[in-house]
Tab-separated table of C-alpha atoms in Angstrom:
chain	number	residue	atom	x	y	z
A	1	ASP	CA	-17.790	-73.396	27.815
A	2	GLY	CA	-14.295	-72.127	28.407
A	3	GLY	CA	-13.766	-68.550	29.458
A	4	ILE	CA	-12.855	-66.041	32.113
A	5	THR	CA	-15.147	-65.232	35.001
A	6	GLN	CA	-14.805	-62.006	36.936
A	7	SER	CA	-16.756	-61.256	40.078
A	8	PRO	CA	-18.421	-59.263	41.334
A	9	LYS	CA	-19.735	-57.171	38.451
A	10	TYR	CA	-20.102	-54.130	40.711
A	11	LEU	CA	-18.154	-53.446	43.895
A	12	PHE	CA	-18.209	-50.584	46.358
A	13	ARG	CA	-15.328	-49.723	48.613
A	14	LYS	CA	-15.397	-47.699	51.790
A	15	GLU	CA	-12.493	-45.442	52.625
A	16	GLY	CA	-9.637	-47.357	54.248
A	17	GLN	CA	-10.997	-50.715	53.158
A	18	ASN	CA	-9.229	-53.374	51.100
A	19	VAL	CA	-11.333	-55.137	48.497
A	20	THR	CA	-10.560	-58.184	46.360
A	21	LEU	CA	-11.647	-58.741	42.766
A	22	SER	CA	-11.910	-62.314	41.608
A	23	CYS	CA	-10.703	-63.670	38.265
A	24	GLU	CA	-10.991	-67.347	37.308
A	25	GLN	CA	-10.232	-68.971	33.938
A	26	ASN	CA	-10.751	-72.503	32.665
A	27	LEU	CA	-8.851	-72.037	29.407
A	28	ASN	CA	-5.661	-73.627	30.728
A	29	HIS	CA	-3.801	-70.398	29.953
A	30	ASP	CA	-0.444	-69.823	31.601
A	31	ALA	CA	-0.563	-66.028	31.466
A	32	MET	CA	-3.036	-63.785	33.259
A	33	TYR	CA	-3.324	-59.991	33.448
A	34	TRP	CA	-5.108	-57.242	35.321
A	35	TYR	CA	-5.913	-53.976	33.561
A	36	ARG	CA	-7.589	-50.829	34.708
A	37	GLN	CA	-9.707	-48.915	32.171
A	38	ASP	CA	-10.393	-45.220	32.644
A	39	PRO	CA	-12.083	-42.997	30.043
A	40	GLY	CA	-9.529	-41.513	27.648
A	41	GLN	CA	-6.632	-43.525	29.068
A	42	GLY	CA	-7.091	-46.892	27.452
A	43	LEU	CA	-6.169	-49.993	29.401
A	44	ARG	CA	-3.309	-49.689	31.856
A	45	LEU	CA	-1.538	-52.787	33.100
A	46	ILE	CA	-1.589	-53.310	36.858
A	47	TYR	CA	-0.008	-56.762	37.289
A	48	TYR	CA	0.618	-59.785	35.123
A	49	SER	CA	1.619	-63.375	35.706
A	50	GLN	CA	3.280	-65.747	33.262
A	51	ILE	CA	3.225	-68.790	35.502
A	52	VAL	CA	1.886	-70.045	38.812
A	53	ASN	CA	3.551	-68.544	41.908
A	54	ASP	CA	5.127	-65.759	39.882
A	55	PHE	CA	3.898	-62.294	38.896
A	56	GLN	CA	5.312	-58.948	37.794
A	57	LYS	CA	4.300	-55.350	38.322
A	58	GLY	CA	2.769	-53.549	35.412
A	59	ASP	CA	2.750	-49.814	34.819
A	60	ILE	CA	0.455	-48.801	37.708
A	61	ALA	CA	0.985	-51.433	40.440
A	62	GLU	CA	1.084	-49.051	43.406
A	63	GLY	CA	-1.843	-49.623	45.750
A	64	TYR	CA	-2.615	-53.070	44.334
A	65	SER	CA	-1.555	-56.612	45.161
A	66	VAL	CA	-2.074	-59.997	43.513
A	67	SER	CA	-1.429	-63.677	44.059
A	68	ARG	CA	-1.166	-66.637	41.701
A	69	GLU	CA	-1.411	-69.748	43.826
A	70	LYS	CA	-3.359	-71.668	41.184
A	71	LYS	CA	-3.160	-71.588	37.408
A	72	GLU	CA	-6.878	-70.855	37.160
A	73	SER	CA	-7.038	-67.959	39.601
A	74	PHE	CA	-5.503	-64.471	39.704
A	75	PRO	CA	-7.238	-62.327	42.350
A	76	LEU	CA	-6.536	-58.600	42.596
A	77	THR	CA	-6.660	-56.740	45.900
A	78	VAL	CA	-7.213	-52.993	45.826
A	79	THR	CA	-5.666	-51.737	49.031
A	80	SER	CA	-6.399	-48.600	51.028
A	81	ALA	CA	-3.163	-47.180	49.598
A	82	GLN	CA	-4.830	-46.816	46.200
A	83	LYS	CA	-6.223	-43.292	46.463
A	84	ASN	CA	-8.195	-43.268	43.239
A	85	PRO	CA	-9.618	-46.765	42.850
A	86	THR	CA	-12.800	-45.896	40.967
A	87	ALA	CA	-12.431	-47.567	37.578
A	88	PHE	CA	-13.411	-50.504	35.424
A	89	TYR	CA	-11.129	-53.487	36.022
A	90	LEU	CA	-10.531	-56.118	33.372
A	91	CYS	CA	-8.881	-59.493	33.812
A	92	ALA	CA	-7.417	-61.269	30.797
A	93	SER	CA	-5.503	-64.407	29.941
A	94	ASN	CA	-3.677	-65.908	26.993
A	95	THR	CA	-1.250	-68.514	25.842
A	96	GLN	CA	2.190	-67.090	25.071
A	97	GLY	CA	1.887	-64.795	22.067
A	98	GLY	CA	-1.785	-65.584	21.631
A	99	LYS	CA	-4.829	-63.397	21.626
A	100	LEU	CA	-6.145	-62.097	24.910
A	101	PHE	CA	-9.362	-63.453	26.339
A	102	PHE	CA	-11.088	-60.922	28.579
A	103	GLY	CA	-13.488	-61.256	31.442
A	104	SER	CA	-16.616	-59.114	31.555
A	105	GLY	CA	-15.055	-56.710	34.044
A	106	THR	CA	-15.701	-55.316	37.518
A	107	GLN	CA	-16.781	-51.727	38.095
A	108	LEU	CA	-15.319	-50.507	41.370
A	109	SER	CA	-16.679	-47.386	43.009
A	110	VAL	CA	-15.859	-45.595	46.244
A	111	LEU	CA	-18.588	-44.866	48.774
B	1	ALA	CA	10.862	-50.587	28.239
B	2	GLN	CA	8.062	-50.794	25.755
B	3	SER	CA	5.373	-48.291	24.935
B	4	VAL	CA	2.728	-47.597	22.346
B	5	THR	CA	1.310	-44.296	21.184
B	6	GLN	CA	-1.918	-43.901	19.287
B	7	LEU	CA	-1.558	-40.614	17.518
B	8	ASP	CA	-5.246	-39.687	17.333
B	9	SER	CA	-7.713	-39.867	20.205
B	10	HIS	CA	-10.656	-39.361	17.793
B	11	VAL	CA	-11.052	-40.072	14.082
B	12	SER	CA	-14.177	-39.180	12.133
B	13	VAL	CA	-14.927	-40.491	8.627
B	14	SER	CA	-17.870	-40.757	6.293
B	15	GLU	CA	-19.332	-44.139	5.438
B	16	GLY	CA	-17.600	-45.598	2.392
B	17	THR	CA	-14.380	-43.600	2.823
B	18	PRO	CA	-11.008	-45.032	3.942
B	19	VAL	CA	-10.056	-45.439	7.584
B	20	LEU	CA	-6.569	-44.811	8.971
B	21	LEU	CA	-5.808	-45.270	12.675
B	22	ARG	CA	-2.213	-44.524	13.550
B	23	CYS	CA	-0.018	-46.381	16.028
B	24	ASN	CA	3.665	-45.982	16.857
B	25	TYR	CA	5.484	-48.324	19.206
B	26	SER	CA	8.701	-48.566	21.136
B	27	SER	CA	10.274	-51.898	22.006
B	28	SER	CA	13.790	-53.095	22.665
B	29	TYR	CA	13.350	-56.303	20.702
B	30	SER	CA	11.200	-57.539	17.858
B	31	PRO	CA	7.709	-56.936	19.122
B	32	SER	CA	4.403	-58.641	18.672
B	33	LEU	CA	1.717	-56.117	17.788
B	34	PHE	CA	-2.047	-56.337	17.985
B	35	TRP	CA	-5.130	-54.275	17.251
B	36	TYR	CA	-8.212	-54.749	19.422
B	37	VAL	CA	-11.651	-53.192	19.017
B	38	GLN	CA	-14.200	-52.387	21.698
B	39	HIS	CA	-17.765	-51.611	20.663
B	40	PRO	CA	-19.953	-49.675	23.121
B	41	ASN	CA	-20.875	-51.823	26.092
B	42	LYS	CA	-19.113	-54.807	24.579
B	43	GLY	CA	-15.899	-56.651	25.374
B	44	LEU	CA	-12.589	-56.337	23.560
B	45	GLN	CA	-12.197	-58.265	20.314
B	46	LEU	CA	-8.948	-59.082	18.504
B	47	LEU	CA	-8.837	-57.580	14.998
B	48	LEU	CA	-5.414	-58.773	13.921
B	49	LYS	CA	-1.898	-59.503	15.127
B	50	TYR	CA	1.664	-59.295	13.846
B	51	THR	CA	4.285	-61.758	15.100
B	52	SER	CA	7.281	-61.379	12.732
B	53	ALA	CA	5.811	-63.118	9.717
B	54	ALA	CA	4.439	-61.092	6.791
B	55	THR	CA	4.598	-57.349	7.416
B	56	LEU	CA	1.130	-56.772	5.969
B	57	VAL	CA	-1.397	-58.390	8.261
B	58	LYS	CA	-5.018	-58.957	7.311
B	59	GLY	CA	-7.630	-59.083	10.018
B	60	ILE	CA	-11.347	-59.475	10.409
B	61	ASN	CA	-14.013	-57.179	8.936
B	62	GLY	CA	-11.741	-55.926	6.145
B	63	PHE	CA	-9.121	-54.332	8.385
B	64	GLU	CA	-5.415	-54.662	7.771
B	65	ALA	CA	-2.228	-53.245	9.270
B	66	GLU	CA	1.325	-52.881	8.031
B	67	PHE	CA	4.347	-53.339	10.262
B	68	LYS	CA	7.063	-50.803	9.366
B	69	LYS	CA	10.158	-51.369	11.448
B	70	SER	CA	12.010	-48.322	10.101
B	71	GLU	CA	9.137	-46.080	11.168
B	72	THR	CA	8.214	-48.113	14.304
B	73	SER	CA	4.630	-47.950	13.141
B	74	PHE	CA	1.695	-50.342	12.905
B	75	HIS	CA	-1.135	-48.315	11.393
B	76	LEU	CA	-4.597	-49.843	10.971
B	77	THR	CA	-6.462	-49.279	7.711
B	78	LYS	CA	-9.691	-50.196	5.991
B	79	PRO	CA	-10.555	-49.189	2.415
B	80	SER	CA	-14.206	-48.392	3.055
B	81	ALA	CA	-15.757	-47.575	6.420
B	82	HIS	CA	-19.045	-49.056	7.513
B	83	MET	CA	-21.374	-47.713	10.164
B	84	SER	CA	-20.737	-50.827	12.256
B	85	ASP	CA	-17.027	-49.915	12.458
B	86	ALA	CA	-17.801	-47.148	14.933
B	87	ALA	CA	-15.991	-48.196	18.110
B	88	GLU	CA	-12.824	-47.636	20.126
B	89	TYR	CA	-9.642	-49.205	18.787
B	90	PHE	CA	-6.555	-50.140	20.787
B	91	CYS	CA	-3.037	-50.817	19.555
B	92	VAL	CA	-1.110	-53.271	21.757
B	93	VAL	CA	2.592	-54.132	21.901
B	94	SER	CA	4.248	-57.135	23.497
B	95	GLY	CA	7.913	-58.033	23.684
B	96	GLY	CA	11.192	-56.569	24.690
B	97	THR	CA	12.852	-57.165	28.021
B	98	SER	CA	9.505	-57.442	29.841
B	99	TYR	CA	8.671	-60.803	28.384
B	100	GLY	CA	4.949	-61.372	28.081
B	101	LYS	CA	3.992	-57.856	29.131
B	102	LEU	CA	1.170	-56.488	26.964
B	103	THR	CA	0.953	-52.695	26.802
B	104	PHE	CA	-2.137	-50.964	25.418
B	105	GLY	CA	-2.287	-47.612	23.681
B	106	GLN	CA	-4.694	-44.964	24.894
B	107	GLY	CA	-7.285	-45.816	22.301
B	108	THR	CA	-8.762	-44.123	19.224
B	109	ILE	CA	-12.488	-43.538	19.002
B	110	LEU	CA	-13.703	-43.987	15.430
B	111	THR	CA	-16.899	-42.196	14.430
B	112	VAL	CA	-18.554	-43.053	11.112
B	113	HIS	CA	-21.004	-40.558	9.604
B	114	PRO	CA	-23.716	-41.613	7.145
C-alpha cells in the first residue's frame, strides 16, 4: 500500500543533542513538507521541498535542517539550536495542488 | 506572503443545528484553499478544496465552503451538525509568491452537544 512512513513514533532528545526524524513516501509525490503541531497553534510549516535537491524554509525553520537527496525521503534534523523542540512533528506529501497525505507523526520530547 | 486566520478557536453547537467555521486568508495571487479535519487521536483528513473553479465547494460529510474573493474568506458550513462532527478543523491556503507553500490556520475545535 502506498503511503508515508514516519519513524520513530516517539523520540527523546538530550540537551545539546541533534536528532533526526525520518520521513519516507512511496506515493511518487514531488512535494514533501514538515510541520510542527503544538496545542492551540495548529500546524506550523518548518520546511518544504517541491523537488529533489531543493527545499525552502517555512515559517519556523530556525533550529531545524532538512535534506532531499531522494524523491522518497525528506529527513528532518532538530538541532541543539532549537530551544523548544518538544512537539508533535508531521510529515506530509502531495502532488502539485493535490491533497496532502500525512504520516502518523513523531512525538519528540526533551529529557 | 500568505497567511490564514481562523476567527474562532472554539465553536459549540447543538446536534441538528447549523455549523459555521470562519476562515480569512491573505495571498498575493489566486490561492488554493482547503479545509482539513482532525478527529481525536486520528490523522488529518481532507474535507474539501477550492482551486479557482466553482466558488461554492462541496466536500465530504455534508460540509461545504464558499470562496469570497471580495471578503478574502473561505468559511466552512454544514446545515445540520452531527455528534461525529466533533473534531478540530483547519483552514489551509496555498499560492502566492511562495509557490507550493501550504500554510495552516490555528485550528477551530468544534464541540457538538446532544
